[in-house]
Tab-separated table of C-alpha atoms in Angstrom:
chain	number	residue	atom	x	y	z
A	1319	MET	CA	208.933	-8.116	-83.458
A	1320	SER	CA	205.656	-6.262	-83.558
A	1321	GLU	CA	205.535	-2.671	-84.622
A	1322	ALA	CA	202.991	-0.402	-82.953
A	1323	LYS	CA	200.832	1.590	-85.270
A	1324	THR	CA	201.773	5.204	-85.001
A	1325	LYS	CA	199.748	7.070	-87.606
A	1326	VAL	CA	196.172	7.390	-88.697
A	1327	VAL	CA	196.013	7.408	-92.454
A	1328	ILE	CA	193.538	9.867	-93.932
A	1329	VAL	CA	192.067	8.745	-97.249
A	1330	PRO	CA	189.882	11.296	-99.051
A	1331	CYS	CA	188.024	10.502	-102.244
A	1332	SER	CA	189.517	11.560	-105.532
A	1333	GLY	CA	186.228	13.088	-106.861
A	1334	ILE	CA	188.066	15.480	-109.139
A	1335	GLY	CA	185.734	18.066	-110.595
A	1336	LYS	CA	183.033	17.731	-107.961
A	1337	PRO	CA	182.502	20.069	-105.003
A	1338	TYR	CA	181.889	17.292	-102.485
A	1339	GLY	CA	185.054	15.515	-103.558
A	1340	THR	CA	186.948	18.766	-103.219
A	1341	VAL	CA	185.573	19.173	-99.699
A	1342	SER	CA	186.848	15.708	-98.807
A	1343	ARG	CA	190.357	16.520	-99.983
A	1344	GLU	CA	190.351	19.957	-98.355
A	1345	ALA	CA	189.339	18.360	-95.042
A	1346	ALA	CA	192.180	15.858	-95.398
A	1347	TYR	CA	194.700	18.656	-95.998
A	1348	ILE	CA	193.498	20.546	-92.909
A	1349	VAL	CA	193.901	17.459	-90.718
A	1350	THR	CA	197.253	16.297	-92.046
A	1351	GLU	CA	198.914	19.695	-92.485
A	1352	GLU	CA	197.389	21.798	-89.742
A	1353	LEU	CA	195.404	20.036	-87.017
A	1354	ARG	CA	197.229	16.727	-86.485
A	1355	PRO	CA	200.310	16.677	-88.740
A	1356	ASP	CA	202.334	14.406	-86.456
A	1357	GLN	CA	199.656	11.800	-85.919
A	1358	THR	CA	198.284	11.480	-89.434
A	1359	GLN	CA	199.390	10.658	-92.948
A	1360	LEU	CA	197.619	11.688	-96.146
A	1361	ILE	CA	196.990	8.865	-98.590
A	1362	PRO	CA	196.201	9.694	-102.239
A	1363	LEU	CA	193.414	7.373	-103.351
A	1364	SER	CA	194.883	7.244	-106.843
A	1365	LEU	CA	198.049	5.555	-105.564
A	1366	LEU	CA	195.974	3.052	-103.631
A	1367	VAL	CA	193.963	2.254	-106.756
A	1368	LEU	CA	197.175	1.798	-108.720
A	1369	GLY	CA	198.462	-0.603	-106.078
A	1370	ASP	CA	201.507	1.420	-105.121
A	1371	PRO	CA	203.375	-0.843	-102.630
A	1372	GLN	CA	204.292	1.901	-100.146
A	1373	THR	CA	200.762	3.265	-100.122
A	1374	ARG	CA	199.228	-0.169	-99.654
A	1375	ALA	CA	201.661	-0.883	-96.828
A	1376	ALA	CA	200.753	2.373	-95.092
A	1377	VAL	CA	197.067	1.489	-95.285
A	1378	MET	CA	197.600	-2.050	-94.071
A	1379	GLU	CA	199.823	-1.068	-91.158
A	1380	ASN	CA	197.768	1.845	-89.836
A	1381	VAL	CA	194.135	2.496	-89.089
A	1382	ALA	CA	192.330	4.659	-91.607
A	1383	VAL	CA	189.790	7.436	-91.604
A	1384	THR	CA	188.085	7.694	-94.980
A	1385	ILE	CA	186.254	10.709	-96.398
A	1386	ASP	CA	183.838	10.031	-99.244
A	1387	GLY	CA	182.282	12.657	-101.475
A	1388	CYS	CA	179.412	10.520	-102.740
A	1389	LYS	CA	177.508	7.340	-102.020
A	1390	LEU	CA	179.847	5.237	-104.119
A	1391	ALA	CA	182.217	5.475	-101.131
A	1392	CYS	CA	185.323	4.715	-103.207
A	1393	SER	CA	187.745	5.599	-100.409
A	1394	THR	CA	186.154	3.284	-97.897
A	1395	LYS	CA	185.831	0.439	-100.384
A	1396	MET	CA	189.399	0.813	-101.591
A	1397	VAL	CA	190.876	0.823	-98.097
A	1398	LYS	CA	188.964	-2.341	-97.223
A	1399	GLU	CA	189.943	-4.011	-100.480
A	1400	SER	CA	193.555	-3.137	-99.736
A	1401	GLY	CA	193.365	-4.968	-96.419
A	1402	GLY	CA	193.139	-1.842	-94.298
A	1403	THR	CA	191.079	-1.102	-91.199
A	1404	VAL	CA	188.572	1.743	-91.442
A	1405	SER	CA	188.218	3.358	-88.041
A	1406	LYS	CA	185.706	5.922	-89.247
A	1407	ASP	CA	184.139	6.604	-92.610
A	1408	ILE	CA	182.831	10.100	-93.148
A	1409	ALA	CA	180.395	11.061	-95.912
A	1410	VAL	CA	180.557	14.710	-96.925
A	1411	LEU	CA	176.857	14.629	-97.788
A	1412	ASP	CA	175.997	13.535	-94.237
A	1413	ALA	CA	178.108	16.374	-92.861
A	1414	PHE	CA	176.265	18.814	-95.105
A	1415	ARG	CA	172.928	17.446	-93.869
A	1416	GLN	CA	174.016	18.388	-90.360
A	1417	HIS	CA	175.195	21.846	-91.485
A	1418	ARG	CA	172.731	22.968	-94.095
A	1419	ASP	CA	174.104	26.523	-94.138
A	1420	LEU	CA	177.427	25.175	-95.443
A	1421	LYS	CA	176.499	24.287	-99.016
A	1422	PRO	CA	179.720	23.583	-100.930
A	1423	LEU	CA	180.014	25.110	-104.375
A	1424	GLY	CA	182.916	25.463	-106.738
A	1425	ILE	CA	185.393	22.903	-107.953
A	1426	ALA	CA	188.894	24.267	-108.371
A	1427	GLU	CA	188.212	26.672	-105.532
A	1428	LEU	CA	185.561	26.033	-102.930
A	1429	ASN	CA	183.234	28.784	-101.783
A	1430	PRO	CA	183.603	29.958	-98.142
A	1431	GLU	CA	180.793	27.641	-97.034
A	1432	GLY	CA	182.539	24.664	-98.596
A	1433	LEU	CA	185.790	25.560	-96.861
A	1434	ARG	CA	183.955	25.833	-93.541
A	1435	LEU	CA	182.333	22.445	-94.111
A	1436	ALA	CA	185.780	20.998	-94.800
A	1437	ARG	CA	187.002	22.429	-91.498
A	1438	VAL	CA	184.016	20.975	-89.624
A	1439	ILE	CA	184.845	17.566	-91.052
A	1440	ALA	CA	188.539	18.022	-90.314
A	1441	GLU	CA	187.815	18.859	-86.682
A	1442	GLU	CA	185.673	15.735	-86.363
A	1443	ILE	CA	188.517	13.666	-87.778
A	1444	ALA	CA	190.973	15.291	-85.380
A	1445	ARG	CA	188.777	14.229	-82.478
A	1446	GLN	CA	188.735	10.715	-83.874
A	1447	VAL	CA	192.521	10.748	-84.135
A	1448	ASP	CA	192.760	11.857	-80.508
A	1449	GLU	CA	190.457	9.050	-79.406
A	1450	LEU	CA	192.603	6.518	-81.210
A	1451	ALA	CA	195.722	7.993	-79.629
A	1452	THR	CA	194.307	7.650	-76.118
A	1453	ASP	CA	193.645	4.009	-76.847
A	1454	VAL	CA	197.229	3.361	-77.854
A	1455	THR	CA	198.087	1.694	-74.544
A	1456	ASP	CA	195.130	-0.635	-74.895
A	1457	SER	CA	196.330	-3.971	-76.222
A	1458	ALA	CA	193.117	-4.288	-78.203
A	1459	SER	CA	193.741	-1.000	-79.977
A	1460	PRO	CA	194.268	-1.319	-83.703
A	1461	TRP	CA	197.309	0.906	-83.202
A	1462	LYS	CA	198.952	-1.961	-81.372
A	1463	ARG	CA	198.343	-4.600	-84.000
A	1464	GLU	CA	201.324	-6.337	-85.482
A	1465	SER	CA	202.637	-5.096	-88.753
A	1466	LYS	CA	201.706	-7.302	-91.666
A	1467	HIS	CA	204.900	-6.243	-93.389
A	1468	ALA	CA	207.612	-7.100	-90.906
B	1281	MET	CA	156.677	-5.043	-106.441
B	1282	PRO	CA	155.936	-3.110	-109.619
B	1283	GLU	CA	157.089	-4.287	-113.006
B	1284	PHE	CA	159.425	-2.007	-114.875
B	1285	LEU	CA	160.061	-0.792	-118.360
B	1286	GLU	CA	163.776	-0.256	-118.840
B	1287	VAL	CA	166.129	1.536	-121.142
B	1288	ALA	CA	169.932	1.399	-121.105
B	1289	ILE	CA	171.598	4.755	-121.736
B	1290	ASP	CA	175.376	4.890	-121.576
B	1291	LYS	CA	176.314	3.014	-118.375
B	1292	PHE	CA	172.895	3.445	-116.738
B	1293	THR	CA	169.772	1.306	-116.830
B	1294	LEU	CA	166.821	3.597	-116.245
B	1295	LYS	CA	163.604	2.112	-114.893
B	1296	VAL	CA	160.028	3.262	-115.341
B	1297	ALA	CA	157.478	1.548	-113.082
B	1298	SER	CA	154.619	0.360	-115.223
B	1299	ASP	CA	151.870	0.672	-112.596
B	1300	ARG	CA	151.620	4.477	-112.404
B	1301	LEU	CA	151.432	7.689	-114.392
B	1302	TYR	CA	154.024	10.445	-114.827
B	1303	THR	CA	154.417	14.151	-115.383
B	1304	GLU	CA	156.871	15.176	-118.076
B	1305	GLU	CA	159.312	16.355	-115.434
B	1306	GLY	CA	159.367	12.896	-113.856
B	1307	VAL	CA	156.990	13.000	-110.890
B	1308	TRP	CA	154.914	9.851	-110.645
B	1309	ALA	CA	151.382	9.393	-109.315
B	1310	LYS	CA	149.813	6.103	-108.311
B	1311	MET	CA	146.183	5.774	-107.334
B	1312	GLU	CA	145.734	3.633	-104.233
B	1313	ALA	CA	142.897	2.929	-101.837
B	1314	GLY	CA	143.881	5.747	-99.484
B	1315	GLY	CA	144.717	8.396	-102.062
B	1316	VAL	CA	147.259	9.106	-104.776
B	1317	ARG	CA	150.834	8.321	-103.823
B	1318	VAL	CA	153.429	10.651	-105.358
B	1319	GLY	CA	157.174	10.328	-105.874
B	1320	LEU	CA	160.120	10.857	-108.214
B	1321	SER	CA	161.005	8.687	-111.185
B	1322	ASP	CA	164.277	6.809	-111.390
B	1323	PHE	CA	165.439	9.124	-114.177
B	1324	LEU	CA	164.629	12.277	-112.234
B	1325	GLN	CA	166.462	11.109	-109.112
B	1326	ARG	CA	169.510	10.021	-111.112
B	1327	ARG	CA	169.571	13.221	-113.081
B	1328	SER	CA	169.275	15.312	-109.928
B	1329	GLY	CA	171.986	13.555	-107.912
B	1330	ASP	CA	172.347	12.531	-104.275
B	1331	ILE	CA	169.525	14.118	-102.296
B	1332	ALA	CA	170.424	16.078	-99.191
B	1333	PHE	CA	167.091	17.641	-98.212
B	1334	VAL	CA	163.432	17.355	-99.094
B	1335	GLU	CA	160.841	19.966	-98.210
B	1336	VAL	CA	157.221	19.072	-98.719
B	1337	LYS	CA	154.136	21.242	-98.341
B	1338	PRO	CA	152.460	20.487	-95.006
B	1339	VAL	CA	149.702	18.000	-94.408
B	1340	GLY	CA	146.396	19.686	-95.131
B	1341	ALA	CA	147.822	22.008	-97.787
B	1342	HIS	CA	145.909	22.242	-101.038
B	1343	VAL	CA	147.769	22.134	-104.329
B	1344	LYS	CA	146.712	22.627	-107.913
B	1345	ALA	CA	147.935	20.429	-110.735
B	1346	GLY	CA	151.404	21.630	-111.696
B	1347	GLU	CA	151.813	23.720	-108.566
B	1348	GLU	CA	154.870	23.120	-106.418
B	1349	ILE	CA	154.261	20.278	-104.001
B	1350	ALA	CA	157.848	19.773	-102.815
B	1351	THR	CA	161.437	20.838	-103.391
B	1352	ILE	CA	164.546	18.719	-103.271
B	1353	GLU	CA	168.080	19.916	-102.676
B	1354	THR	CA	170.739	17.619	-104.082
B	1355	VAL	CA	174.498	17.793	-104.350
B	1356	LYS	CA	173.994	19.289	-107.803
B	1357	VAL	CA	170.741	21.201	-108.008
B	1358	ASN	CA	167.633	22.455	-106.283
B	1359	VAL	CA	164.507	21.114	-107.967
B	1360	SER	CA	160.940	22.324	-107.611
B	1361	LEU	CA	158.490	19.457	-108.087
B	1362	GLY	CA	155.070	20.114	-109.537
B	1363	SER	CA	152.068	18.191	-108.277
B	1364	PRO	CA	150.657	15.695	-110.798
B	1365	MET	CA	147.124	16.513	-109.677
B	1366	ALA	CA	145.010	18.898	-107.655
B	1367	GLY	CA	144.163	17.899	-104.127
B	1368	ARG	CA	144.977	18.027	-100.440
B	1369	ILE	CA	148.103	16.544	-98.904
B	1370	MET	CA	147.060	13.770	-96.545
B	1371	GLU	CA	150.364	12.214	-95.540
B	1372	ILE	CA	154.080	12.913	-95.867
B	1373	ASN	CA	156.602	10.108	-95.935
B	1374	PRO	CA	158.419	10.487	-92.569
B	1375	LEU	CA	161.616	9.209	-94.189
B	1376	MET	CA	161.851	12.456	-96.136
B	1377	GLN	CA	163.101	14.119	-92.951
B	1378	SER	CA	165.260	11.361	-91.523
B	1379	ALA	CA	166.507	9.597	-94.635
B	1380	PRO	CA	165.853	11.572	-97.836
B	1381	GLU	CA	168.415	9.406	-99.617
B	1382	LYS	CA	165.641	6.785	-99.809
B	1383	ILE	CA	164.559	8.586	-102.972
B	1384	ASN	CA	167.904	7.689	-104.547
B	1385	VAL	CA	167.809	4.129	-103.253
B	1386	ASP	CA	164.170	3.191	-103.871
B	1387	PRO	CA	162.347	5.905	-105.864
B	1388	TYR	CA	159.295	3.759	-106.616
B	1389	GLY	CA	159.038	2.185	-103.161
B	1390	ASP	CA	160.177	3.495	-99.784
B	1391	GLY	CA	161.267	6.781	-101.368
B	1392	TRP	CA	157.747	8.062	-102.016
B	1393	LEU	CA	157.016	11.687	-101.150
B	1394	VAL	CA	153.382	12.247	-100.213
B	1395	ILE	CA	149.880	10.854	-100.424
B	1396	VAL	CA	147.329	13.263	-101.845
B	1397	GLU	CA	143.558	13.241	-101.658
B	1398	ALA	CA	142.903	14.090	-105.291
B	1399	SER	CA	140.049	16.496	-105.942
B	1400	ASP	CA	139.439	15.369	-109.540
B	1401	TRP	CA	141.705	12.457	-110.375
B	1402	PRO	CA	139.758	11.318	-113.470
B	1403	ALA	CA	140.243	14.757	-115.011
B	1404	ASP	CA	143.846	15.306	-113.943
B	1405	GLN	CA	145.128	11.877	-114.933
B	1406	ARG	CA	144.262	12.603	-118.550
B	1407	TYR	CA	147.153	15.055	-118.613
B	1408	LEU	CA	149.672	12.582	-117.249
B	1409	LEU	CA	151.925	10.303	-119.275
B	1410	THR	CA	151.559	6.560	-119.492
B	1411	PRO	CA	154.677	4.557	-118.569
B	1412	GLU	CA	155.335	3.870	-122.256
B	1413	THR	CA	155.097	7.552	-123.187
B	1414	TYR	CA	157.246	8.595	-120.261
B	1415	LEU	CA	159.821	5.949	-121.183
B	1416	ASN	CA	160.078	7.525	-124.627
B	1417	ALA	CA	160.591	10.925	-123.007
B	1418	VAL	CA	163.332	9.447	-120.814
B	1419	LYS	CA	165.027	7.906	-123.854
B	1420	ARG	CA	164.999	11.244	-125.622
B	1421	LEU	CA	166.194	13.316	-122.656
B	1422	ALA	CA	168.815	10.847	-121.480
B	1423	GLY	CA	170.024	10.326	-125.025
B	1424	GLU	CA	170.437	14.062	-125.470
B	1425	GLU	CA	172.400	14.324	-122.248
B	1426	ALA	CA	174.586	11.338	-123.086
B	1427	SER	CA	175.479	12.837	-126.450
B	1428	GLY	CA	176.162	16.232	-124.899
B	1429	LEU	CA	173.297	18.041	-126.640
């Protein structure tokens, strides 16, 4: 029996100690806790790297939006290596290029501009989540793919 | 394709193109038929981080040797780049507006900054570093950073 995909997994980079990594995680928190809590699930990249079975299953059974803090794009690479489907990969640096007044600074605590950049990214992800949700009745939608872990 | 001198520091292999000259801060200058092409060294781009924005003085602007010719804003720092020579800016790499990350990807090729009509290249180039001398400077600076000095 197939199981419709019901969540978008949000995978931020782990970039601990770097402002752009912190922006990626802050954006993920805003989406999963505030903007679209019922439609999304936060995935810690560290668990994916460690091969945690539940985390890998969540990535394989749902479409993913990845948020990368630098060009290494660890989140995107790790989701793909785990057999997941990346619906949209967002680079914090690209978002900053489009919003030059929102220069993120700070590590443990972001400056106001960094928090605003995180919200801009989060709102873009929310729109992506909505687009995926409207496609849920489409048989070609990744949300309708069969579970690989029946 | 230029040939490179290389040095391995920590996990990085730093390249110095052997067909051009350098300022101590890591701006390169290469004399070509149409002028002197200018860009950032591999070490300078790595040290500065992922580049978000580049602002270059406009075409037609005159610069003195050592005077600011461009600024880069990266994820880590803002860097003012001094011109390797005196002259007039003839051309700006259009990719600096649309794809400044080219500096990170290909600092000695597509990631060039400007082409300058040098006013006295023979005089100014005497103050620039040969690839071998610049490589030694890179070894020293990168070694200091790697050891936390």
